[in-house]
Amino acid sequence: MISFRLNGEPVSVDVDPEKPLLWAIRENAGLTGTKFGCGKGLCGACTVHVDGDAQRSCSVPVSEVEGKSVLTVEGLSNDRSHKLQQAWIEHAVPQCGYCQSGMLMAAAGFLATNTDPSDADIDAAITNICRCGTYHRIRAAIKAAATA
Amino acid sequence: MTQGQTRAHKLDRRQFLRRSGAVAGSVVLLQIAISLEGCTSGSSSPDVLAETVASNAFLRLHADNSISFLSPAAEIGQGTSSTLAMIACDELGADWNKTRFELATGLPEYRNMLLGQPGQLYAGEQVTGGSTVTAGFFMPVRTAAAQMREMLTLAAAQKWQVNPAECSTADAAVKHVGSGRSIMFAAIAPAAAELPVPAKPALRDPAEWKLIGRPQKRLDIPSKVDGSAIFAVDVVRPGMLYAAIRHAPVVGSKPVRADEAKARARKGVKHVYLIDNFAAVVADSWWTANTALEEMDIQWSDAPNAQASTATELAKLKAALDGPGALPFEVKGDAAAAFAAAKTKVAQDYDVPHLAHATMEPMSVVAEFTADGLSIWTGAQGPTVQRRAAASAAGLPEEKVHLTVTYAGGGFGRRGDLDYVEQAVKIAQRAAVPIKLIWSREEDIQHDQYRPFTAIRAEAALDAKDNLSALRMRVAGRGPWSDQRPYLVQKGVDFMLIDALNTKTYPAANALFEVAPTTSAVRHGPWRGIAVPPNIFFLESLIDELAVAAKLDPIAMRRPWLAGDKRLLAVVNKAAKEAGWGAAREGHALGFACYTEERWLCRVATVVDTSLVDGKPKVDRIVVAVDHGFSVNPANVIAQIQGAALFALTAALKGEITIKDGQVEQSNFHDYPAIMLAEVPPVDVFLIAGDQIPGAAGEIGVPAIAPALTASIFALTGKRIRSLPVSKHFA
Ligand code: FES
Ligand code: FES
């Protein structure tokens, strides 16, 4: 049994300790906002926060978060009021939307470390993939959220 | 997930059709709380829908005066469901803040209006493809909304005993101008239901439009910032298990045996199957199923394709170009004579590689057999075709199969295919529980239906006055329809290989276009723009080389040829002006390409600005000028064209699927990379409205990127790239 906090709530899952956190969140905890894109830490669609750090949950065995605090897109706010969610809506960022949970979590992790990012800072920090090509609006929304 | 269906007063399908009459594309039916059989939604907002008080094929009016637009489009990121909802809301006079959409299927009204008419490519089918949705449904949706508006208006006018011509609708209410009286839609809907459906309702004067033509935010955006949007990969059914699969590594091979005991030994594994050309494991977790597949040492049968490599495939293309047997599909004038008399001519071979779609959401689908049939959930680009495939895989009549269209994490042409749907059905049938099939990214990259590897021999000639006097092009390859819809390949000519090879952009008086069909070691399918991006790369690269040979400015050379196409000339001039053509910054070079897509009303011109960084070209800016007719939602069109530019740039810079021993060599984003934020240049889009009719948007940003990029790289470095991607020339 592996226990951790998920969006503030205590959860315990009885699974293979090697099972990636991504699948524990999606299948065992039933939160499907966190997406599977590559399974190899390459795309960022599965990004969540573990004790405040943005991590690619497809590459984190669930046993590693024992006793830790995990935040997913569902936990950013319960009413889309997080400044990044607001900026994402304002800048109409998503297209298909599949990468966006991971983008938001990567951006939230990044803004926690850099409150006044330049374009170059954003470019260096956000290495998630968006096949729809929403990058221009992602950059603009992160900058807007930083100053919000 | 919200079904968006009111089941209380269900009409059966026959009853529905009888009542609906035969008003093409727009059946108005004002009924209290009806439900359209087979019409389901997978993605309406999670709020509880109020009772439906009026409804037709495209619209439901609810008791709280909100409306649901029943979208015939898949939602693959292109945003057309919101675009059509804008049209419906505006025409009806409803409240945009209380407008939602649902992804619908199951009614004849949803057949593709531009590709699905009798005798057409997708006769009778509901298909999201070819960038046809907004253009095709613009009038049917307006008509359906206008029918509902006229009935509501007439009912209110009768109630007030006033002339309906003095009434108007806005904010979900009918208003009488003279008296200032007003009644909300829902209040008058029961009376409206008693009125006949007007066959030819008057459409609103465009001067009254409040939404159409003005930038609006897509309705699905809020659900895509909080994780609540439901994709097929997210659908959960009671008792559902997860399936992962491995395809035979080589096309034509099959699974022979596997260490099934080893797979079953893993905790959570329930079933192991070897079916057709794949092995599947069913488990209580997708990760468990996928891990078990890795461990079970599957043996595959031999297949002749195991000899194939990218080199042997290229040799096939070259042999086809060299050999006899090419099939002419357009012959104009006397190309041979024009070449003999030419002042300047160029002749080159070009090729483009296989490309995978790599949609962000890998192929995923849920299949569930029920007491009376089969239910499917998937982000379907071709729901009617896919439903039929599911029925046939299940051995059920089509009407027993219920398909729910979910959001799709990208489509790019891939989500109309049948393979993953058929697989899920076969697995669910054996497992006898609901199954969620998800392809791993490796399966997605290695077993795609690829954009074809295509080569061309291309020649162009200028006469003494620098007019384009002749084009001669012979394209070799295997088009997508040859694999997917062979009945559409007529006399050996696969239209999906030759599209855009014509004299529409440049009216050369003499032309010879031929196709030399080949076989392929991998399967092909439609990829955003299908044959247009490769063929515009070929044609525009050739024209750029011609300008170099003639020592002419590439745009100045083209201008006189475009005199007959004012719309194309306008976008060419706009792109040139905005990009600062003729005045490239120090250390930079500009490259240009343009094209005409006559069918979907589009004219596109693109300028790419590059510079050298560490000996490699870097893209600094892209300028796109587009006339695609009328933009219903200009903000969304710009987003589509920017996204398409980056999608095309990814492909041109580094997209390449290669084959070794019959197997695709790439497997994930490390070796089939996508562009990331640090490489993204500004993409400045300029829309020029050349028509009042909406044209295409989703694909038109793709084709001109690669040729403008390689023209720019030539201007920068003197290196002409005739074989994509760019990356292999700057290793
Ligand atoms: S799914 Fe985790 S990085 Fe792609
Ligand atoms: S919005 Fe579709 S992948 Fe990013």
mmCIF file of C-alpha atoms in Angstrom, chain A residues 10-93:
data_model
loop_
_atom_site.group_PDB
_atom_site.id
_atom_site.type_symbol
_atom_site.label_atom_id
_atom_site.label_comp_id
_atom_site.label_asym_id
_atom_site.label_seq_id
_atom_site.Cartn_x
_atom_site.Cartn_y
_atom_site.Cartn_z
ATOM 1 C CA PRO A 10 -4.892 11.492 1.456
ATOM 2 C CA VAL A 11 -4.916 8.545 -0.940
ATOM 3 C CA SER A 12 -3.647 4.989 -0.637
ATOM 4 C CA VAL A 13 -3.143 2.708 -3.598
ATOM 5 C CA ASP A 14 -2.476 -0.997 -3.533
ATOM 6 C CA VAL A 15 -0.424 -1.395 -6.689
ATOM 7 C CA ASP A 16 2.921 -2.562 -8.000
ATOM 8 C CA PRO A 17 5.420 -0.072 -6.535
ATOM 9 C CA GLU A 18 6.937 0.241 -10.023
ATOM 10 C CA LYS A 19 3.665 1.449 -11.490
ATOM 11 C CA PRO A 20 4.221 4.983 -12.755
ATOM 12 C CA LEU A 21 2.549 7.739 -10.792
ATOM 13 C CA LEU A 22 0.742 8.773 -13.992
ATOM 14 C CA TRP A 23 -1.219 5.533 -14.115
ATOM 15 C CA ALA A 24 -1.876 5.488 -10.386
ATOM 16 C CA ILE A 25 -3.383 8.965 -10.691
ATOM 17 C CA ARG A 26 -5.436 8.109 -13.759
ATOM 18 C CA GLU A 27 -6.524 4.556 -13.018
ATOM 19 C CA ASN A 28 -6.462 4.210 -9.238
ATOM 20 C CA ALA A 29 -7.296 7.719 -8.113
ATOM 21 C CA GLY A 30 -9.562 8.278 -11.118
ATOM 22 C CA LEU A 31 -8.275 11.722 -12.044
ATOM 23 C CA THR A 32 -7.939 11.808 -15.827
ATOM 24 C CA GLY A 33 -6.793 15.394 -16.340
ATOM 25 C CA THR A 34 -3.169 14.234 -16.300
ATOM 26 C CA LYS A 35 -2.438 12.795 -19.735
ATOM 27 C CA PHE A 36 -0.371 10.015 -21.258
ATOM 28 C CA GLY A 37 1.624 11.213 -24.257
ATOM 29 C CA CYS A 38 4.818 9.208 -24.538
ATOM 30 C CA GLY A 39 5.477 7.233 -21.376
ATOM 31 C CA LYS A 40 9.173 8.086 -21.561
ATOM 32 C CA GLY A 41 9.502 11.523 -20.018
ATOM 33 C CA LEU A 42 9.766 13.156 -23.454
ATOM 34 C CA CYS A 43 6.559 15.153 -23.940
ATOM 35 C CA GLY A 44 5.432 16.516 -20.583
ATOM 36 C CA ALA A 45 1.726 15.740 -21.047
ATOM 37 C CA CYS A 46 1.831 13.919 -17.704
ATOM 38 C CA THR A 47 3.428 16.757 -15.709
ATOM 39 C CA VAL A 48 2.315 17.039 -12.069
ATOM 40 C CA HIS A 49 3.903 18.579 -8.997
ATOM 41 C CA VAL A 50 5.536 16.395 -6.377
ATOM 42 C CA ASP A 51 6.141 18.425 -3.238
ATOM 43 C CA GLY A 52 5.925 21.538 -5.393
ATOM 44 C CA ASP A 53 8.322 20.422 -8.143
ATOM 45 C CA ALA A 54 7.089 19.835 -11.676
ATOM 46 C CA GLN A 55 7.747 16.204 -12.579
ATOM 47 C CA ARG A 56 6.815 13.936 -15.470
ATOM 48 C CA SER A 57 4.614 11.427 -13.742
ATOM 49 C CA CYS A 58 5.021 8.721 -16.400
ATOM 50 C CA SER A 59 8.616 8.392 -15.258
ATOM 51 C CA VAL A 60 8.085 8.483 -11.483
ATOM 52 C CA PRO A 61 7.325 5.124 -9.844
ATOM 53 C CA VAL A 62 4.394 5.594 -7.505
ATOM 54 C CA SER A 63 6.476 4.245 -4.623
ATOM 55 C CA GLU A 64 8.636 7.372 -4.877
ATOM 56 C CA VAL A 65 5.804 9.619 -3.792
ATOM 57 C CA GLU A 66 5.094 7.696 -0.603
ATOM 58 C CA GLY A 67 4.353 10.327 2.037
ATOM 59 C CA LYS A 68 4.648 13.164 -0.474
ATOM 60 C CA SER A 69 2.220 15.678 -1.796
ATOM 61 C CA VAL A 70 1.102 15.429 -5.433
ATOM 62 C CA LEU A 71 -0.720 18.195 -7.262
ATOM 63 C CA THR A 72 -2.506 17.653 -10.596
ATOM 64 C CA VAL A 73 -4.308 20.057 -12.886
ATOM 65 C CA GLU A 74 -7.544 19.282 -11.027
ATOM 66 C CA GLY A 75 -5.896 20.661 -7.907
ATOM 67 C CA LEU A 76 -4.661 23.948 -9.388
ATOM 68 C CA SER A 77 -7.998 25.441 -8.354
ATOM 69 C CA ASN A 78 -11.525 24.142 -8.094
ATOM 70 C CA ASP A 79 -13.007 26.898 -10.224
ATOM 71 C CA ARG A 80 -10.394 27.673 -12.902
ATOM 72 C CA SER A 81 -9.335 30.667 -10.866
ATOM 73 C CA HIS A 82 -5.597 29.951 -10.769
ATOM 74 C CA LYS A 83 -3.837 32.812 -12.502
ATOM 75 C CA LEU A 84 -2.432 30.468 -15.142
ATOM 76 C CA GLN A 85 -5.856 28.989 -15.859
ATOM 77 C CA GLN A 86 -7.228 32.508 -16.152
ATOM 78 C CA ALA A 87 -4.425 33.510 -18.494
ATOM 79 C CA TRP A 88 -4.935 30.315 -20.510
ATOM 80 C CA ILE A 89 -8.611 31.195 -20.968
ATOM 81 C CA GLU A 90 -7.881 34.849 -21.675
ATOM 82 C CA HIS A 91 -5.309 33.960 -24.356
ATOM 83 C CA ALA A 92 -7.451 31.083 -25.683
ATOM 84 C CA VAL A 93 -4.418 28.814 -25.515
#
